[in-house]
């Protein structure tokens, strides 16, 4: 008896469901064994009979002659489809097929750490073949919805953290969201530059079928203010003036040092 066909089902899950795993109940149409004849194809109370075409072997043997001599060609019996027995009284419900079309509810276990495009195999939940054959498998193809804040890179999670230029210059301690639904404190050192990355170890995506877990990378983005109060503008202008003076003094020191070194060479 031939094995039943495999089935494919496309399933969309959230970012969090992909990270932590979940159970999903799905409904799909498929061929199932007829409950009336239990997959035999014969009406209950009747029996099958031996195929007269192949004498119960399921094979047709034909002897052929060639220039090399005699040989036997073996093929599947078309009358009984290789089963060796034929149905005399077909089942009224399935009309002798041994299977019927039904909608089936299946619970799919999604393991933690799956990614977009991964397929999850559910053994034995495919279609049955005619006359009670072994069922095929169900393959659930996953599509993971993008997250509003988090991005995935392998088993790591990327999160962009916007901070002000004063936080970057002076340093600060901020709360950072994690995929676990909690927040964790992150210390930002003074002088932090935009695009600097901080690692939160073990706060990423679990490795499938493992206790290991990736990291979360917090990428700092320094935000430039688009509008300033008069007081903020005055303070920034004062800061810019001091910065220019410091830069000019540094340039003078560099020139003086260079001049002294050059003078020493030519003396």
Coordinates of C-alpha atoms in Angstrom, one line a residue:
X1 CA 0.0 0.0 0.0
X2 CA 1.3 3.4 -1.0
X3 CA 2.1 6.1 1.6
X4 CA -0.3 9.1 1.7
X5 CA 0.7 12.5 0.4
X6 CA 2.4 15.1 2.5
X7 CA 0.6 18.4 3.2
X8 CA 1.8 22.0 3.5
X9 CA 0.3 24.7 5.7
X10 CA 1.4 28.3 5.8
X11 CA 1.2 29.8 9.3
X12 CA 2.0 33.3 10.5
X13 CA 3.2 33.9 14.1
X14 CA 4.4 36.9 16.1
X15 CA 8.0 37.8 16.8
X16 CA 7.5 36.8 20.5
X17 CA 5.9 33.4 19.6
X18 CA 8.9 32.6 17.4
X19 CA 11.3 33.5 20.2
X20 CA 9.7 31.6 23.0
X21 CA 7.7 29.0 21.1
X22 CA 4.0 28.3 21.2
X23 CA 1.1 25.9 20.4
X24 CA -1.2 26.7 17.5
X25 CA -4.4 24.9 16.5
X26 CA -4.9 24.9 12.8
X27 CA -7.7 23.5 10.6
X28 CA -7.0 22.0 7.2
X29 CA -8.9 19.8 4.6
X30 CA -7.4 16.4 4.0
X31 CA -8.1 12.8 3.0
X32 CA -8.8 10.6 6.1
X33 CA -9.5 6.9 6.5
X34 CA -13.2 6.1 6.0
X35 CA -14.7 5.4 9.4
X36 CA -17.4 3.2 7.9
X37 CA -15.2 0.7 6.2
X38 CA -12.1 1.5 8.3
X39 CA -10.1 2.2 5.1
X40 CA -10.7 -1.1 3.4
X41 CA -13.0 0.4 0.7
X42 CA -15.4 -2.6 1.1
X43 CA -19.0 -2.3 2.5
X44 CA -19.1 -3.5 6.1
X45 CA -20.2 -7.2 6.2
X46 CA -18.7 -7.9 2.8
X47 CA -15.3 -9.1 1.9
X48 CA -12.8 -8.7 -0.8
X49 CA -12.0 -11.4 -3.3
X50 CA -8.8 -12.5 -4.9
X51 CA -8.0 -10.6 -8.1
X52 CA -8.6 -12.9 -11.1
X53 CA -6.2 -10.9 -13.3
X54 CA -3.1 -11.4 -11.2
X55 CA -4.2 -14.4 -9.1
X56 CA -3.7 -12.4 -5.9
X57 CA 0.0 -11.5 -6.6
X58 CA -0.6 -7.8 -7.5
X59 CA 1.7 -8.2 -10.4
X60 CA 1.3 -9.1 -14.1
X61 CA 4.1 -11.1 -15.7
X62 CA 4.5 -11.1 -19.4
X63 CA 7.1 -13.3 -21.2
X64 CA 8.6 -11.6 -24.2
X65 CA 11.1 -12.7 -26.8
X66 CA 14.0 -10.7 -28.1
X67 CA 17.1 -11.3 -30.1
X68 CA 18.9 -12.0 -26.8
X69 CA 16.4 -14.6 -25.8
X70 CA 13.4 -14.8 -23.5
X71 CA 12.8 -12.4 -20.6
X72 CA 9.9 -11.6 -18.2
X73 CA 8.4 -8.1 -17.9
X74 CA 6.8 -7.5 -14.5
X75 CA 4.3 -4.7 -14.0
X76 CA 1.7 -3.7 -11.4
X77 CA -1.8 -5.2 -11.9
X78 CA -4.1 -2.4 -13.1
X79 CA -7.3 -4.2 -12.0
X80 CA -6.4 -4.4 -8.3
X81 CA -3.8 -1.7 -8.3
X82 CA -1.1 -4.0 -7.0
X83 CA -3.2 -5.1 -3.9
X84 CA -4.0 -8.6 -5.1
X85 CA -7.6 -8.3 -4.0
X86 CA -10.6 -6.5 -5.4
X87 CA -13.7 -5.1 -3.8
X88 CA -16.9 -6.8 -4.8
X89 CA -19.2 -4.5 -2.9
X90 CA -17.8 -0.9 -2.5
X91 CA -18.4 1.0 0.7
X92 CA -21.4 3.4 0.2
X93 CA -19.8 6.2 2.1
X94 CA -16.4 6.4 0.4
X95 CA -17.4 4.6 -2.8
X96 CA -14.6 2.0 -2.5
X97 CA -11.8 4.6 -2.0
X98 CA -11.2 3.8 1.6
X99 CA -10.9 7.5 2.5
X100 CA -13.1 10.6 2.7
X101 CA -12.4 14.3 2.6
X102 CA -12.7 16.0 6.0
X103 CA -11.6 19.2 7.8
X104 CA -9.2 18.2 10.5
X105 CA -8.0 20.3 13.6
X106 CA -4.3 19.7 14.4
X107 CA -2.3 21.1 17.3
X108 CA 1.2 22.3 16.1
X109 CA 4.0 22.7 18.7
X110 CA 6.3 25.5 17.6
X111 CA 9.7 25.2 19.4
X112 CA 11.4 28.3 20.8
X113 CA 13.9 30.0 18.6
X114 CA 12.4 29.3 15.1
X115 CA 12.9 31.8 12.4
X116 CA 11.1 33.0 9.3
X117 CA 10.8 30.4 6.6
X118 CA 11.4 27.4 8.9
X119 CA 9.2 24.4 8.4
X120 CA 7.9 22.4 11.3
X121 CA 7.1 18.7 10.6
X122 CA 4.1 17.1 12.2
X123 CA 4.5 13.3 11.6
X124 CA 1.5 11.4 10.4
X125 CA -0.8 14.4 10.0
X126 CA -0.7 14.3 6.2
X127 CA -3.2 12.5 4.0
X128 CA -3.9 8.8 4.0
X129 CA -3.6 6.9 0.7
X130 CA -6.4 4.9 -0.7
X131 CA -7.3 1.6 1.0
X132 CA -5.9 2.6 4.4
X133 CA -2.3 3.4 3.6
X134 CA 0.2 5.0 5.9
X135 CA -0.5 8.8 6.3
X136 CA 2.0 11.3 5.0
X137 CA 3.4 14.2 7.1
X138 CA 2.2 17.8 7.6
X139 CA 4.8 20.5 7.0
X140 CA 3.9 23.9 8.6
X141 CA 5.9 26.7 6.9
X142 CA 6.3 29.7 9.3
X143 CA 6.2 33.4 8.6
X144 CA 7.3 35.6 11.5
X145 CA 5.7 39.1 11.7
X146 CA 8.3 41.9 12.1
X147 CA 8.5 43.5 15.6
X148 CA 7.9 47.2 16.1
X149 CA 11.2 47.7 18.0
X150 CA 13.3 44.6 17.8
X151 CA 15.2 43.0 14.8
X152 CA 16.7 39.6 14.7
X153 CA 20.2 38.7 13.5
X154 CA 20.7 34.9 13.9
X155 CA 20.1 34.3 17.6
X156 CA 20.8 37.9 18.5
X157 CA 18.3 40.7 18.9
X158 CA 19.1 44.2 17.8
X159 CA 17.5 47.2 19.5
X160 CA 18.1 50.9 18.6
X161 CA 18.1 53.2 21.6
X162 CA 17.6 56.9 20.9
X163 CA 19.4 59.2 23.4
X164 CA 19.9 63.0 23.6
X165 CA 23.3 64.6 22.8
X166 CA 23.5 65.6 26.5
X167 CA 23.1 62.0 27.6
X168 CA 25.8 61.0 25.2
X169 CA 28.1 63.7 26.3
X170 CA 27.5 63.5 30.1
X171 CA 26.6 59.8 30.4
X172 CA 23.4 58.5 31.9
X173 CA 21.6 55.3 33.1
X174 CA 18.5 54.4 31.1
X175 CA 15.9 51.6 31.0
X176 CA 16.0 49.3 28.0
X177 CA 13.1 47.0 27.0
X178 CA 13.8 43.3 26.3
X179 CA 11.9 40.7 24.3
X180 CA 11.0 39.0 27.7
X181 CA 8.6 41.9 28.3
X182 CA 10.8 43.4 31.1
X183 CA 13.2 46.3 31.2
X184 CA 16.9 46.3 32.3
X185 CA 19.1 49.2 33.3
X186 CA 21.9 50.2 31.0
X187 CA 24.8 52.6 31.9
X188 CA 25.8 54.9 29.1
X189 CA 29.3 56.3 29.7
X190 CA 30.1 59.9 29.1
X191 CA 31.3 60.6 25.6
X192 CA 29.3 57.8 24.0
X193 CA 29.2 58.1 20.2
X194 CA 26.3 57.3 18.0
X195 CA 26.1 53.7 16.7
X196 CA 28.0 52.4 19.7
X197 CA 26.7 48.9 20.7
X198 CA 26.2 47.5 24.2
X199 CA 25.6 43.8 24.7
X200 CA 23.0 42.3 27.1
X201 CA 24.3 38.8 27.4
X202 CA 21.7 36.0 27.3
X203 CA 18.8 38.3 26.4
X204 CA 18.5 37.2 22.8
X205 CA 16.8 34.3 20.9
X206 CA 17.0 30.7 22.3
X207 CA 18.8 28.2 20.1
X208 CA 16.2 25.6 18.9
X209 CA 16.1 22.5 21.1
X210 CA 18.9 23.9 23.3
X211 CA 19.2 25.8 26.6
X212 CA 21.6 28.3 25.0
X213 CA 20.5 31.7 24.1
X214 CA 21.8 34.6 22.0
X215 CA 22.4 38.2 23.2
X216 CA 20.6 41.5 22.8
X217 CA 22.6 44.3 21.2
X218 CA 21.6 47.9 22.1
X219 CA 22.7 50.3 19.4
X220 CA 22.8 53.9 20.6
X221 CA 21.5 56.6 18.2
X222 CA 22.3 60.2 19.3
X223 CA 19.3 62.4 18.4
X224 CA 19.9 66.0 17.4
X225 CA 17.2 68.4 18.8
X226 CA 15.1 70.1 16.1
X227 CA 13.7 72.9 18.2
X228 CA 15.3 74.8 21.2
X229 CA 14.1 77.1 23.8
X230 CA 15.8 80.5 24.0
X231 CA 17.6 79.4 27.2
X232 CA 18.8 76.1 25.6
X233 CA 20.0 78.0 22.5
X234 CA 22.0 80.5 24.7
X235 CA 23.6 77.7 26.7
X236 CA 24.5 75.9 23.5
X237 CA 26.0 79.0 21.9
X238 CA 28.1 79.5 25.1
X239 CA 29.2 75.8 24.8
X240 CA 30.1 76.3 21.1
X241 CA 32.2 79.4 22.0
X242 CA 34.1 77.5 24.7
X243 CA 34.6 74.6 22.3
X244 CA 36.0 77.0 19.6
X245 CA 38.4 78.5 22.2
X246 CA 39.6 75.1 23.3
X247 CA 40.0 74.0 19.6
X248 CA 42.0 77.2 18.8
X249 CA 44.2 76.7 21.9
X250 CA 44.8 73.1 20.9
X251 CA 45.8 74.2 17.4
X252 CA 48.2 76.8 18.8
X253 CA 49.8 74.1 21.0
X254 CA 50.2 71.7 18.1
X255 CA 51.7 74.5 15.9
X256 CA 54.1 75.5 18.8
X257 CA 55.2 71.9 19.3
X258 CA 55.8 71.5 15.6
X259 CA 57.7 74.7 15.4
X260 CA 60.0 73.8 18.3
X261 CA 60.7 70.4 16.8
X262 CA 61.5 71.9 13.4
X263 CA 63.7 74.6 15.0
X264 CA 65.7 71.9 16.8
X265 CA 66.3 70.1 13.5
X266 CA 67.8 73.1 11.8
X267 CA 70.0 74.3 14.7

